[in-house]
């Protein structure tokens, strides 16, 4: 009977993902079935593992860990036991131990493609990208139609800046599974990074049609650069949030407390290091009025002790490393510390942890600086902006209330600029002629913007356009696009990446910056 109920549990686990309250209903039904199985046979190892997996999906991690540790102790020879144990450990963000458990599962079943795929994801989380790619390679060698492994390898290759190889993997994953969730937008975004504009307009039209039909075609971030239609930007964000990070009421309502003493501000970020967000905001944290505010940092990014990280640890009243804590634990911690205002510096960018805010870490929650688009989340109360970033007439396309400043983008007045004097020759610029420049990321360059730039070059004799070199493929594609518009390739000059102080000093060699939209 226990085995029959286990089959029922697994059937629930295989059901489609539903959003909102229905998710909780389905998980509750599965949980009840697992409990029933364990009532009939309390020592059923596989039922314990299933129950642990269900509890993990519900973010009941402590209970999950108790059950899976009991299962491992009872029968460590079962492959599924190690797979689920790894899954629980990943939810705790203990990726190193999770990899050990995947290795044990693989030792039991050498041809276990899913374990290799999951192991690759854990390695990628540790930024061991080459090892992650090798693990995905093994999953694909075992199962040539493993769409997840192709997608995940594509992500790792993209992080390794091997964009052509990443695009090939995304294409393969979509060929295997045309409705692969959120991948089409990633594919288009990656093509934009390489300035590959072949079939771009029909591809964007297809993406917008999918968003309009509430399909899970893209994450929110790529849409910001693919379309200026604000309703589509908002809808893409809402689809993502409703699917992945709906409001989570497991911690209950925050109990109202009388105001006393300083207002406690909590800044949450994966980027407390040498990163654009910190390069902008470092001085902000230092100059907060300490007579009125107490400043907390909740850091869940890489523990890179560079000069910026050392500066930031001194800038906050409390700097808390929460990398290894679950979203549930971090939200609880913020509540226990009585954080009044939680400020998400990442929004829907890489390594953000939106689930912390879905659980309501503070009475007021704000989206600021790292992501000036709408998060589409009902639990983000405000977005800080100015009237250039969000004109008054655009505010209705944001789920957040807009808190306006004269200028939303804080900047560090202490930022050092190198005294180095560059020459045109060493930068690859001509000895004479007007220098237009744009050092924005390549994915922001659209065909329409590039058309305008080329018209400008044609009208200003001897001028050049100085661009940041993002990747070799983008360079080649931009050169080809220039030729197609009647502009010689030597009038595009590509700048290499250099340290920030020298990067700023290098701007002295430019005459006029041409921005992207």
PDB file of N, CA, C and O in Angstrom, residues 37-96:
ATOM      1  N   UNK A  37       1.437   7.519   3.499  1.00  0.00           N
ATOM      2  CA  UNK A  37       2.349   6.419   3.185  1.00  0.00           C
ATOM      3  C   UNK A  37       3.222   6.103   4.392  1.00  0.00           C
ATOM      4  O   UNK A  37       3.448   4.930   4.728  1.00  0.00           O
ATOM      5  N   UNK A  38       3.697   7.131   5.078  1.00  0.00           N
ATOM      6  CA  UNK A  38       4.572   6.911   6.236  1.00  0.00           C
ATOM      7  C   UNK A  38       3.798   6.397   7.444  1.00  0.00           C
ATOM      8  O   UNK A  38       4.354   5.699   8.294  1.00  0.00           O
ATOM      9  N   UNK A  39       2.514   6.714   7.510  1.00  0.00           N
ATOM     10  CA  UNK A  39       1.683   6.148   8.579  1.00  0.00           C
ATOM     11  C   UNK A  39       1.550   4.642   8.390  1.00  0.00           C
ATOM     12  O   UNK A  39       1.622   3.864   9.351  1.00  0.00           O
ATOM     13  N   UNK A  40       1.380   4.215   7.132  1.00  0.00           N
ATOM     14  CA  UNK A  40       1.266   2.789   6.830  1.00  0.00           C
ATOM     15  C   UNK A  40       2.601   2.075   7.002  1.00  0.00           C
ATOM     16  O   UNK A  40       2.640   0.907   7.381  1.00  0.00           O
ATOM     17  N   UNK A  41       3.697   2.790   6.716  1.00  0.00           N
ATOM     18  CA  UNK A  41       5.022   2.168   6.794  1.00  0.00           C
ATOM     19  C   UNK A  41       6.045   3.234   7.191  1.00  0.00           C
ATOM     20  O   UNK A  41       6.685   3.847   6.332  1.00  0.00           O
ATOM     21  N   UNK A  42       6.200   3.494   8.495  1.00  0.00           N
ATOM     22  CA  UNK A  42       7.061   4.585   8.964  1.00  0.00           C
ATOM     23  C   UNK A  42       8.533   4.452   8.562  1.00  0.00           C
ATOM     24  O   UNK A  42       9.269   5.443   8.577  1.00  0.00           O
ATOM     25  N   UNK A  43       8.948   3.233   8.210  1.00  0.00           N
ATOM     26  CA  UNK A  43      10.361   3.034   7.862  1.00  0.00           C
ATOM     27  C   UNK A  43      10.581   2.955   6.352  1.00  0.00           C
ATOM     28  O   UNK A  43      11.666   2.567   5.909  1.00  0.00           O
ATOM     29  N   UNK A  44       9.572   3.308   5.574  1.00  0.00           N
ATOM     30  CA  UNK A  44       9.708   3.250   4.117  1.00  0.00           C
ATOM     31  C   UNK A  44      10.664   4.355   3.664  1.00  0.00           C
ATOM     32  O   UNK A  44      10.344   5.536   3.694  1.00  0.00           O
ATOM     33  N   UNK A  45      11.854   3.960   3.252  1.00  0.00           N
ATOM     34  CA  UNK A  45      12.914   4.914   2.923  1.00  0.00           C
ATOM     35  C   UNK A  45      12.528   5.821   1.764  1.00  0.00           C
ATOM     36  O   UNK A  45      12.748   7.034   1.806  1.00  0.00           O
ATOM     37  N   UNK A  46      11.950   5.241   0.726  1.00  0.00           N
ATOM     38  CA  UNK A  46      11.583   6.046  -0.435  1.00  0.00           C
ATOM     39  C   UNK A  46      10.463   7.025  -0.090  1.00  0.00           C
ATOM     40  O   UNK A  46      10.437   8.159  -0.603  1.00  0.00           O
ATOM     41  N   UNK A  47       9.535   6.610   0.772  1.00  0.00           N
ATOM     42  CA  UNK A  47       8.470   7.524   1.194  1.00  0.00           C
ATOM     43  C   UNK A  47       9.050   8.689   2.000  1.00  0.00           C
ATOM     44  O   UNK A  47       8.616   9.843   1.859  1.00  0.00           O
ATOM     45  N   UNK A  48      10.064   8.402   2.828  1.00  0.00           N
ATOM     46  CA  UNK A  48      10.733   9.473   3.569  1.00  0.00           C
ATOM     47  C   UNK A  48      11.395  10.471   2.606  1.00  0.00           C
ATOM     48  O   UNK A  48      11.322  11.687   2.796  1.00  0.00           O
ATOM     49  N   UNK A  49      12.023   9.940   1.561  1.00  0.00           N
ATOM     50  CA  UNK A  49      12.680  10.804   0.574  1.00  0.00           C
ATOM     51  C   UNK A  49      11.648  11.649  -0.174  1.00  0.00           C
ATOM     52  O   UNK A  49      11.850  12.850  -0.397  1.00  0.00           O
ATOM     53  N   UNK A  50      10.534  11.013  -0.564  1.00  0.00           N
ATOM     54  CA  UNK A  50       9.474  11.762  -1.253  1.00  0.00           C
ATOM     55  C   UNK A  50       8.939  12.883  -0.368  1.00  0.00           C
ATOM     56  O   UNK A  50       8.722  14.013  -0.825  1.00  0.00           O
ATOM     57  N   UNK A  51       8.727  12.540   0.904  1.00  0.00           N
ATOM     58  CA  UNK A  51       8.197  13.539   1.847  1.00  0.00           C
ATOM     59  C   UNK A  51       9.188  14.704   1.990  1.00  0.00           C
ATOM     60  O   UNK A  51       8.801  15.884   2.009  1.00  0.00           O
ATOM     61  N   UNK A  52      10.464  14.377   2.051  1.00  0.00           N
ATOM     62  CA  UNK A  52      11.492  15.417   2.159  1.00  0.00           C
ATOM     63  C   UNK A  52      11.481  16.320   0.928  1.00  0.00           C
ATOM     64  O   UNK A  52      11.637  17.548   1.035  1.00  0.00           O
ATOM     65  N   UNK A  53      11.268  15.721  -0.245  1.00  0.00           N
ATOM     66  CA  UNK A  53      11.236  16.516  -1.473  1.00  0.00           C
ATOM     67  C   UNK A  53      10.043  17.467  -1.480  1.00  0.00           C
ATOM     68  O   UNK A  53      10.154  18.629  -1.876  1.00  0.00           O
ATOM     69  N   UNK A  54       8.896  16.973  -1.032  1.00  0.00           N
ATOM     70  CA  UNK A  54       7.694  17.803  -0.969  1.00  0.00           C
ATOM     71  C   UNK A  54       7.882  18.938   0.027  1.00  0.00           C
ATOM     72  O   UNK A  54       7.554  20.104  -0.244  1.00  0.00           O
ATOM     73  N   UNK A  55       8.450  18.633   1.187  1.00  0.00           N
ATOM     74  CA  UNK A  55       8.693  19.660   2.205  1.00  0.00           C
ATOM     75  C   UNK A  55       9.664  20.721   1.689  1.00  0.00           C
ATOM     76  O   UNK A  55       9.523  21.911   1.988  1.00  0.00           O
ATOM     77  N   UNK A  56      10.639  20.292   0.892  1.00  0.00           N
ATOM     78  CA  UNK A  56      11.587  21.249   0.305  1.00  0.00           C
ATOM     79  C   UNK A  56      10.874  22.184  -0.652  1.00  0.00           C
ATOM     80  O   UNK A  56      11.126  23.395  -0.662  1.00  0.00           O
ATOM     81  N   UNK A  57       9.978  21.641  -1.480  1.00  0.00           N
ATOM     82  CA  UNK A  57       9.193  22.485  -2.380  1.00  0.00           C
ATOM     83  C   UNK A  57       8.370  23.515  -1.605  1.00  0.00           C
ATOM     84  O   UNK A  57       8.102  24.610  -2.103  1.00  0.00           O
ATOM     85  N   UNK A  58       7.981  23.164  -0.388  1.00  0.00           N
ATOM     86  CA  UNK A  58       7.212  24.075   0.452  1.00  0.00           C
ATOM     87  C   UNK A  58       8.110  24.988   1.288  1.00  0.00           C
ATOM     88  O   UNK A  58       7.617  25.788   2.075  1.00  0.00           O
ATOM     89  N   UNK A  59       9.433  24.846   1.099  1.00  0.00           N
ATOM     90  CA  UNK A  59      10.419  25.610   1.877  1.00  0.00           C
ATOM     91  C   UNK A  59      10.357  25.295   3.372  1.00  0.00           C
ATOM     92  O   UNK A  59      10.760  26.104   4.213  1.00  0.00           O
ATOM     93  N   UNK A  60       9.897  24.085   3.702  1.00  0.00           N
ATOM     94  CA  UNK A  60       9.950  23.612   5.091  1.00  0.00           C
ATOM     95  C   UNK A  60      11.244  22.816   5.238  1.00  0.00           C
ATOM     96  O   UNK A  60      11.256  21.584   5.355  1.00  0.00           O
ATOM     97  N   UNK A  61      12.355  23.552   5.199  1.00  0.00           N
ATOM     98  CA  UNK A  61      13.651  22.907   5.019  1.00  0.00           C
ATOM     99  C   UNK A  61      14.104  22.113   6.234  1.00  0.00           C
ATOM    100  O   UNK A  61      14.730  21.060   6.096  1.00  0.00           O
ATOM    101  N   UNK A  62      13.827  22.616   7.421  1.00  0.00           N
ATOM    102  CA  UNK A  62      14.265  21.894   8.619  1.00  0.00           C
ATOM    103  C   UNK A  62      13.596  20.525   8.708  1.00  0.00           C
ATOM    104  O   UNK A  62      14.250  19.515   9.007  1.00  0.00           O
ATOM    105  N   UNK A  63      12.287  20.491   8.432  1.00  0.00           N
ATOM    106  CA  UNK A  63      11.582  19.207   8.444  1.00  0.00           C
ATOM    107  C   UNK A  63      12.096  18.300   7.320  1.00  0.00           C
ATOM    108  O   UNK A  63      12.248  17.087   7.507  1.00  0.00           O
ATOM    109  N   UNK A  64      12.347  18.902   6.160  1.00  0.00           N
ATOM    110  CA  UNK A  64      12.856  18.119   5.029  1.00  0.00           C
ATOM    111  C   UNK A  64      14.179  17.472   5.381  1.00  0.00           C
ATOM    112  O   UNK A  64      14.417  16.299   5.075  1.00  0.00           O
ATOM    113  N   UNK A  65      15.060  18.243   6.022  1.00  0.00           N
ATOM    114  CA  UNK A  65      16.384  17.726   6.366  1.00  0.00           C
ATOM    115  C   UNK A  65      16.294  16.557   7.342  1.00  0.00           C
ATOM    116  O   UNK A  65      17.009  15.556   7.197  1.00  0.00           O
ATOM    117  N   UNK A  66      15.392  16.639   8.304  1.00  0.00           N
ATOM    118  CA  UNK A  66      15.217  15.544   9.275  1.00  0.00           C
ATOM    119  C   UNK A  66      14.804  14.268   8.550  1.00  0.00           C
ATOM    120  O   UNK A  66      15.361  13.183   8.799  1.00  0.00           O
ATOM    121  N   UNK A  67      13.857  14.384   7.632  1.00  0.00           N
ATOM    122  CA  UNK A  67      13.352  13.198   6.934  1.00  0.00           C
ATOM    123  C   UNK A  67      14.390  12.593   6.001  1.00  0.00           C
ATOM    124  O   UNK A  67      14.558  11.370   5.949  1.00  0.00           O
ATOM    125  N   UNK A  68      15.103  13.438   5.263  1.00  0.00           N
ATOM    126  CA  UNK A  68      16.061  12.879   4.301  1.00  0.00           C
ATOM    127  C   UNK A  68      17.279  12.307   5.021  1.00  0.00           C
ATOM    128  O   UNK A  68      17.860  11.303   4.576  1.00  0.00           O
ATOM    129  N   UNK A  69      17.676  12.899   6.128  1.00  0.00           N
ATOM    130  CA  UNK A  69      18.802  12.332   6.888  1.00  0.00           C
ATOM    131  C   UNK A  69      18.427  10.966   7.462  1.00  0.00           C
ATOM    132  O   UNK A  69      19.258  10.049   7.503  1.00  0.00           O
ATOM    133  N   UNK A  70      17.162  10.821   7.863  1.00  0.00           N
ATOM    134  CA  UNK A  70      16.694   9.511   8.340  1.00  0.00           C
ATOM    135  C   UNK A  70      16.718   8.504   7.192  1.00  0.00           C
ATOM    136  O   UNK A  70      17.136   7.343   7.367  1.00  0.00           O
ATOM    137  N   UNK A  71      16.290   8.939   6.005  1.00  0.00           N
ATOM    138  CA  UNK A  71      16.278   8.052   4.839  1.00  0.00           C
ATOM    139  C   UNK A  71      17.693   7.610   4.479  1.00  0.00           C
ATOM    140  O   UNK A  71      17.931   6.430   4.189  1.00  0.00           O
ATOM    141  N   UNK A  72      18.640   8.522   4.505  1.00  0.00           N
ATOM    142  CA  UNK A  72      20.038   8.182   4.175  1.00  0.00           C
ATOM    143  C   UNK A  72      20.593   7.200   5.197  1.00  0.00           C
ATOM    144  O   UNK A  72      21.300   6.249   4.843  1.00  0.00           O
ATOM    145  N   UNK A  73      20.266   7.419   6.447  1.00  0.00           N
ATOM    146  CA  UNK A  73      20.755   6.530   7.507  1.00  0.00           C
ATOM    147  C   UNK A  73      20.170   5.126   7.345  1.00  0.00           C
ATOM    148  O   UNK A  73      20.861   4.124   7.563  1.00  0.00           O
ATOM    149  N   UNK A  74      18.891   5.051   6.936  1.00  0.00           N
ATOM    150  CA  UNK A  74      18.241   3.745   6.792  1.00  0.00           C
ATOM    151  C   UNK A  74      18.801   2.945   5.617  1.00  0.00           C
ATOM    152  O   UNK A  74      19.063   1.743   5.743  1.00  0.00           O
ATOM    153  N   UNK A  75      18.968   3.606   4.473  1.00  0.00           N
ATOM    154  CA  UNK A  75      19.412   2.870   3.287  1.00  0.00           C
ATOM    155  C   UNK A  75      20.197   3.781   2.348  1.00  0.00           C
ATOM    156  O   UNK A  75      19.639   4.369   1.419  1.00  0.00           O
ATOM    157  N   UNK A  76      21.513   3.910   2.564  1.00  0.00           N
ATOM    158  CA  UNK A  76      22.334   4.779   1.708  1.00  0.00           C
ATOM    159  C   UNK A  76      22.598   4.191   0.323  1.00  0.00           C
ATOM    160  O   UNK A  76      23.284   4.825  -0.482  1.00  0.00           O
ATOM    161  N   UNK A  77      22.069   2.987   0.036  1.00  0.00           N
ATOM    162  CA  UNK A  77      22.317   2.370  -1.268  1.00  0.00           C
ATOM    163  C   UNK A  77      21.317   2.810  -2.326  1.00  0.00           C
ATOM    164  O   UNK A  77      21.448   2.454  -3.491  1.00  0.00           O
ATOM    165  N   UNK A  78      20.302   3.607  -1.934  1.00  0.00           N
ATOM    166  CA  UNK A  78      19.265   4.016  -2.871  1.00  0.00           C
ATOM    167  C   UNK A  78      19.647   5.321  -3.567  1.00  0.00           C
ATOM    168  O   UNK A  78      19.945   6.325  -2.915  1.00  0.00           O
ATOM    169  N   UNK A  79      19.617   5.293  -4.879  1.00  0.00           N
ATOM    170  CA  UNK A  79      19.985   6.454  -5.686  1.00  0.00           C
ATOM    171  C   UNK A  79      19.097   7.654  -5.378  1.00  0.00           C
ATOM    172  O   UNK A  79      19.579   8.782  -5.220  1.00  0.00           O
ATOM    173  N   UNK A  80      17.767   7.454  -5.312  1.00  0.00           N
ATOM    174  CA  UNK A  80      16.833   8.560  -5.105  1.00  0.00           C
ATOM    175  C   UNK A  80      17.069   9.272  -3.776  1.00  0.00           C
ATOM    176  O   UNK A  80      16.824  10.477  -3.656  1.00  0.00           O
ATOM    177  N   UNK A  81      17.539   8.538  -2.794  1.00  0.00           N
ATOM    178  CA  UNK A  81      17.796   9.130  -1.488  1.00  0.00           C
ATOM    179  C   UNK A  81      18.881  10.202  -1.599  1.00  0.00           C
ATOM    180  O   UNK A  81      18.757  11.311  -1.064  1.00  0.00           O
ATOM    181  N   UNK A  82      19.946   9.890  -2.330  1.00  0.00           N
ATOM    182  CA  UNK A  82      21.034  10.862  -2.489  1.00  0.00           C
ATOM    183  C   UNK A  82      20.609  12.029  -3.383  1.00  0.00           C
ATOM    184  O   UNK A  82      21.015  13.173  -3.155  1.00  0.00           O
ATOM    185  N   UNK A  83      19.786  11.737  -4.379  1.00  0.00           N
ATOM    186  CA  UNK A  83      19.293  12.823  -5.243  1.00  0.00           C
ATOM    187  C   UNK A  83      18.483  13.827  -4.433  1.00  0.00           C
ATOM    188  O   UNK A  83      18.687  15.047  -4.540  1.00  0.00           O
ATOM    189  N   UNK A  84      17.560  13.320  -3.602  1.00  0.00           N
ATOM    190  CA  UNK A  84      16.726  14.223  -2.806  1.00  0.00           C
ATOM    191  C   UNK A  84      17.564  14.939  -1.754  1.00  0.00           C
ATOM    192  O   UNK A  84      17.378  16.136  -1.496  1.00  0.00           O
ATOM    193  N   UNK A  85      18.521  14.217  -1.155  1.00  0.00           N
ATOM    194  CA  UNK A  85      19.388  14.858  -0.154  1.00  0.00           C
ATOM    195  C   UNK A  85      20.130  16.036  -0.792  1.00  0.00           C
ATOM    196  O   UNK A  85      20.231  17.124  -0.213  1.00  0.00           O
ATOM    197  N   UNK A  86      20.620  15.838  -2.018  1.00  0.00           N
ATOM    198  CA  UNK A  86      21.311  16.921  -2.734  1.00  0.00           C
ATOM    199  C   UNK A  86      20.350  18.087  -2.978  1.00  0.00           C
ATOM    200  O   UNK A  86      20.727  19.258  -2.843  1.00  0.00           O
ATOM    201  N   UNK A  87      19.109  17.766  -3.325  1.00  0.00           N
ATOM    202  CA  UNK A  87      18.104  18.799  -3.589  1.00  0.00           C
ATOM    203  C   UNK A  87      17.849  19.639  -2.336  1.00  0.00           C
ATOM    204  O   UNK A  87      17.769  20.877  -2.396  1.00  0.00           O
ATOM    205  N   UNK A  88      17.738  18.977  -1.191  1.00  0.00           N
ATOM    206  CA  UNK A  88      17.535  19.690   0.074  1.00  0.00           C
ATOM    207  C   UNK A  88      18.742  20.573   0.382  1.00  0.00           C
ATOM    208  O   UNK A  88      18.607  21.744   0.770  1.00  0.00           O
ATOM    209  N   UNK A  89      19.941  20.022   0.193  1.00  0.00           N
ATOM    210  CA  UNK A  89      21.156  20.786   0.465  1.00  0.00           C
ATOM    211  C   UNK A  89      21.275  22.003  -0.439  1.00  0.00           C
ATOM    212  O   UNK A  89      21.718  23.073  -0.010  1.00  0.00           O
ATOM    213  N   UNK A  90      20.864  21.862  -1.702  1.00  0.00           N
ATOM    214  CA  UNK A  90      20.884  23.018  -2.609  1.00  0.00           C
ATOM    215  C   UNK A  90      19.928  24.101  -2.125  1.00  0.00           C
ATOM    216  O   UNK A  90      20.214  25.298  -2.263  1.00  0.00           O
ATOM    217  N   UNK A  91      18.793  23.702  -1.561  1.00  0.00           N
ATOM    218  CA  UNK A  91      17.856  24.688  -1.034  1.00  0.00           C
ATOM    219  C   UNK A  91      18.460  25.441   0.145  1.00  0.00           C
ATOM    220  O   UNK A  91      18.127  26.601   0.384  1.00  0.00           O
ATOM    221  N   UNK A  92      19.367  24.777   0.864  1.00  0.00           N
ATOM    222  CA  UNK A  92      20.123  25.430   1.933  1.00  0.00           C
ATOM    223  C   UNK A  92      21.323  26.207   1.385  1.00  0.00           C
ATOM    224  O   UNK A  92      22.074  26.811   2.135  1.00  0.00           O
ATOM    225  N   UNK A  93      21.523  26.120   0.054  1.00  0.00           N
ATOM    226  CA  UNK A  93      22.673  26.719  -0.633  1.00  0.00           C
ATOM    227  C   UNK A  93      23.996  26.130  -0.181  1.00  0.00           C
ATOM    228  O   UNK A  93      25.035  26.781  -0.228  1.00  0.00           O
ATOM    229  N   UNK A  94      23.949  24.886   0.239  1.00  0.00           N
ATOM    230  CA  UNK A  94      25.174  24.148   0.572  1.00  0.00           C
ATOM    231  C   UNK A  94      25.543  23.319  -0.659  1.00  0.00           C
ATOM    232  O   UNK A  94      25.346  22.099  -0.720  1.00  0.00           O
ATOM    233  N   UNK A  95      26.083  24.010  -1.676  1.00  0.00           N
ATOM    234  CA  UNK A  95      26.298  23.382  -2.977  1.00  0.00           C
ATOM    235  C   UNK A  95      27.430  22.357  -2.937  1.00  0.00           C
ATOM    236  O   UNK A  95      27.390  21.372  -3.679  1.00  0.00           O
ATOM    237  N   UNK A  96      28.408  22.551  -2.107  1.00  0.00           N
ATOM    238  CA  UNK A  96      29.533  21.603  -2.057  1.00  0.00           C
ATOM    239  C   UNK A  96      29.062  20.232  -1.570  1.00  0.00           C
ATOM    240  O   UNK A  96      29.399  19.198  -2.155  1.00  0.00           O
TER     241      UNK A  96
END
